[in-house]
């Protein structure tokens, strides 16, 4: 009997995508309507994009290490630094902004919501791909990847250790 691994539910996947899209959309709508200069708006747009990229990069780095996929300490450190910098820059930007306290809270919470949702969406995508690979449902997986060291993926039928080619 083949092992069956639970995939994220459709409700969880939908909630993750919804949180990401709603959080980002509301953040950008609020920014569009903000009564600040284009330079300040540009700062917050770039900060959101930097934050989203950095959390996905960190999640990938952490997950790669967990699955024993080679990841350099430098990349892992840069990923952590980028996430912390994006949070620090948001904190500094909101601290010095001329927004009302309610607006500062609005931008802070939609930023945090979007970052968390981006991690969750990326995790769901990766979980589904790994489970599909394990269960043999991945049409793009011709053979087990040599760098993927999960015992569940190794089998004598697709790993030939005698021939290095």
One Martini backbone bead per residue (centre of mass of N, CA, C, O) as a GRO file, in nm:
protein
  165
    1UNK     BB    1   0.096   0.037   0.023
    2UNK     BB    2   0.068   0.360  -0.023
    3UNK     BB    3   0.158   0.653   0.072
    4UNK     BB    4  -0.033   0.916   0.239
    5UNK     BB    5  -0.035   1.265   0.207
    6UNK     BB    6  -0.132   1.558   0.336
    7UNK     BB    7  -0.276   1.814   0.198
    8UNK     BB    8  -0.366   2.105   0.157
    9UNK     BB    9  -0.640   2.260   0.176
   10UNK     BB   10  -0.848   2.451  -0.007
   11UNK     BB   11  -0.915   2.649   0.221
   12UNK     BB   12  -0.621   2.721   0.294
   13UNK     BB   13  -0.532   2.814   0.019
   14UNK     BB   14  -0.749   3.034  -0.014
   15UNK     BB   15  -0.678   3.194   0.242
   16UNK     BB   16  -0.389   3.263   0.163
   17UNK     BB   17  -0.445   3.409  -0.104
   18UNK     BB   18  -0.644   3.613   0.012
   19UNK     BB   19  -0.455   3.749   0.213
   20UNK     BB   20  -0.252   3.845   0.004
   21UNK     BB   21  -0.439   4.004  -0.187
   22UNK     BB   22  -0.583   4.182   0.018
   23UNK     BB   23  -0.342   4.307   0.164
   24UNK     BB   24  -0.206   4.429  -0.089
   25UNK     BB   25  -0.443   4.583  -0.210
   26UNK     BB   26  -0.502   4.765   0.035
   27UNK     BB   27  -0.227   4.891   0.058
   28UNK     BB   28  -0.227   5.019  -0.234
   29UNK     BB   29  -0.486   5.182  -0.206
   30UNK     BB   30  -0.396   5.349   0.035
   31UNK     BB   31  -0.150   5.468  -0.112
   32UNK     BB   32  -0.297   5.602  -0.347
   33UNK     BB   33  -0.478   5.787  -0.131
   34UNK     BB   34  -0.249   5.924  -0.023
   35UNK     BB   35  -0.116   6.239   0.123
   36UNK     BB   36   0.160   6.204  -0.061
   37UNK     BB   37   0.438   6.171  -0.208
   38UNK     BB   38   0.598   5.988  -0.450
   39UNK     BB   39   0.843   5.908  -0.280
   40UNK     BB   40   0.683   5.777  -0.047
   41UNK     BB   41   0.526   5.578  -0.216
   42UNK     BB   42   0.773   5.435  -0.333
   43UNK     BB   43   0.884   5.331  -0.070
   44UNK     BB   44   0.632   5.146   0.000
   45UNK     BB   45   0.640   4.973  -0.251
   46UNK     BB   46   0.929   4.863  -0.226
   47UNK     BB   47   0.892   4.748   0.059
   48UNK     BB   48   0.681   4.536  -0.015
   49UNK     BB   49   0.846   4.384  -0.227
   50UNK     BB   50   1.086   4.321  -0.043
   51UNK     BB   51   0.928   4.168   0.174
   52UNK     BB   52   0.808   3.944  -0.002
   53UNK     BB   53   1.074   3.832  -0.109
   54UNK     BB   54   1.221   3.777   0.163
   55UNK     BB   55   1.018   3.566   0.285
   56UNK     BB   56   1.037   3.361   0.055
   57UNK     BB   57   1.342   3.319   0.070
   58UNK     BB   58   1.349   3.223   0.364
   59UNK     BB   59   1.156   2.984   0.338
   60UNK     BB   60   1.330   2.835   0.133
   61UNK     BB   61   1.588   2.810   0.300
   62UNK     BB   62   1.467   2.658   0.540
   63UNK     BB   63   1.348   2.421   0.375
   64UNK     BB   64   1.606   2.322   0.245
   65UNK     BB   65   1.745   2.248   0.510
   66UNK     BB   66   1.528   2.047   0.605
   67UNK     BB   67   1.575   1.875   0.317
   68UNK     BB   68   1.888   1.875   0.248
   69UNK     BB   69   1.942   2.123   0.074
   70UNK     BB   70   2.172   2.305  -0.056
   71UNK     BB   71   2.271   2.585   0.159
   72UNK     BB   72   2.401   2.868   0.221
   73UNK     BB   73   2.489   3.072   0.477
   74UNK     BB   74   2.477   3.335   0.321
   75UNK     BB   75   2.188   3.315   0.211
   76UNK     BB   76   2.051   3.276   0.482
   77UNK     BB   77   2.153   3.545   0.604
   78UNK     BB   78   2.034   3.732   0.388
   79UNK     BB   79   1.742   3.657   0.434
   80UNK     BB   80   1.723   3.752   0.725
   81UNK     BB   81   1.818   4.042   0.675
   82UNK     BB   82   1.590   4.123   0.480
   83UNK     BB   83   1.356   4.088   0.672
   84UNK     BB   84   1.456   4.277   0.897
   85UNK     BB   85   1.483   4.527   0.716
   86UNK     BB   86   1.189   4.552   0.627
   87UNK     BB   87   1.079   4.591   0.915
   88UNK     BB   88   1.255   4.833   0.993
   89UNK     BB   89   1.172   5.022   0.758
   90UNK     BB   90   0.875   5.030   0.835
   91UNK     BB   91   0.908   5.142   1.116
   92UNK     BB   92   1.058   5.401   1.035
   93UNK     BB   93   0.852   5.507   0.831
   94UNK     BB   94   0.610   5.524   1.033
   95UNK     BB   95   0.741   5.699   1.249
   96UNK     BB   96   0.802   5.946   1.024
   97UNK     BB   97   0.528   5.980   0.942
   98UNK     BB   98   0.227   6.184   0.867
   99UNK     BB   99   0.044   5.995   0.972
  100UNK     BB  100  -0.187   5.864   1.127
  101UNK     BB  101  -0.231   5.623   1.354
  102UNK     BB  102  -0.433   5.461   1.181
  103UNK     BB  103  -0.255   5.449   0.925
  104UNK     BB  104  -0.015   5.307   1.050
  105UNK     BB  105  -0.175   5.054   1.127
  106UNK     BB  106  -0.269   4.983   0.845
  107UNK     BB  107   0.013   4.940   0.715
  108UNK     BB  108   0.127   4.740   0.919
  109UNK     BB  109  -0.094   4.513   0.894
  110UNK     BB  110  -0.082   4.470   0.583
  111UNK     BB  111   0.212   4.397   0.576
  112UNK     BB  112   0.209   4.155   0.771
  113UNK     BB  113  -0.011   3.994   0.625
  114UNK     BB  114   0.142   3.963   0.354
  115UNK     BB  115   0.393   3.818   0.458
  116UNK     BB  116   0.254   3.575   0.583
  117UNK     BB  117   0.100   3.487   0.326
  118UNK     BB  118   0.350   3.436   0.147
  119UNK     BB  119   0.459   3.202   0.312
  120UNK     BB  120   0.206   3.021   0.293
  121UNK     BB  121   0.189   2.996  -0.012
  122UNK     BB  122   0.473   2.877  -0.054
  123UNK     BB  123   0.428   2.629   0.125
  124UNK     BB  124   0.194   2.504  -0.028
  125UNK     BB  125   0.337   2.466  -0.296
  126UNK     BB  126   0.564   2.287  -0.185
  127UNK     BB  127   0.395   2.063  -0.058
  128UNK     BB  128   0.254   1.971  -0.316
  129UNK     BB  129   0.509   1.897  -0.477
  130UNK     BB  130   0.622   1.688  -0.279
  131UNK     BB  131   0.377   1.500  -0.268
  132UNK     BB  132   0.364   1.443  -0.570
  133UNK     BB  133   0.647   1.317  -0.584
  134UNK     BB  134   0.604   1.089  -0.380
  135UNK     BB  135   0.329   0.978  -0.532
  136UNK     BB  136   0.375   1.019  -0.856
  137UNK     BB  137   0.209   1.306  -0.969
  138UNK     BB  138   0.456   1.433  -1.123
  139UNK     BB  139   0.503   1.517  -1.456
  140UNK     BB  140   0.804   1.665  -1.418
  141UNK     BB  141   0.909   1.390  -1.285
  142UNK     BB  142   1.137   1.166  -1.406
  143UNK     BB  143   1.325   1.179  -1.145
  144UNK     BB  144   1.501   1.168  -0.888
  145UNK     BB  145   1.666   1.389  -0.710
  146UNK     BB  146   1.990   1.396  -0.587
  147UNK     BB  147   1.938   1.641  -0.367
  148UNK     BB  148   1.698   1.468  -0.260
  149UNK     BB  149   1.707   1.306   0.072
  150UNK     BB  150   1.455   1.150   0.082
  151UNK     BB  151   1.356   0.832   0.163
  152UNK     BB  152   1.081   0.838   0.003
  153UNK     BB  153   1.228   0.890  -0.292
  154UNK     BB  154   1.395   0.645  -0.262
  155UNK     BB  155   1.472   0.403  -0.513
  156UNK     BB  156   1.580   0.134  -0.697
  157UNK     BB  157   1.437   0.222  -0.974
  158UNK     BB  158   1.573   0.548  -0.982
  159UNK     BB  159   1.853   0.456  -0.842
  160UNK     BB  160   2.194   0.465  -0.959
  161UNK     BB  161   2.504   0.380  -0.796
  162UNK     BB  162   2.701   0.249  -1.017
  163UNK     BB  163   2.635   0.490  -1.221
  164UNK     BB  164   2.737   0.822  -1.262
  165UNK     BB  165   2.564   0.889  -1.530
   0.00000   0.00000   0.00000
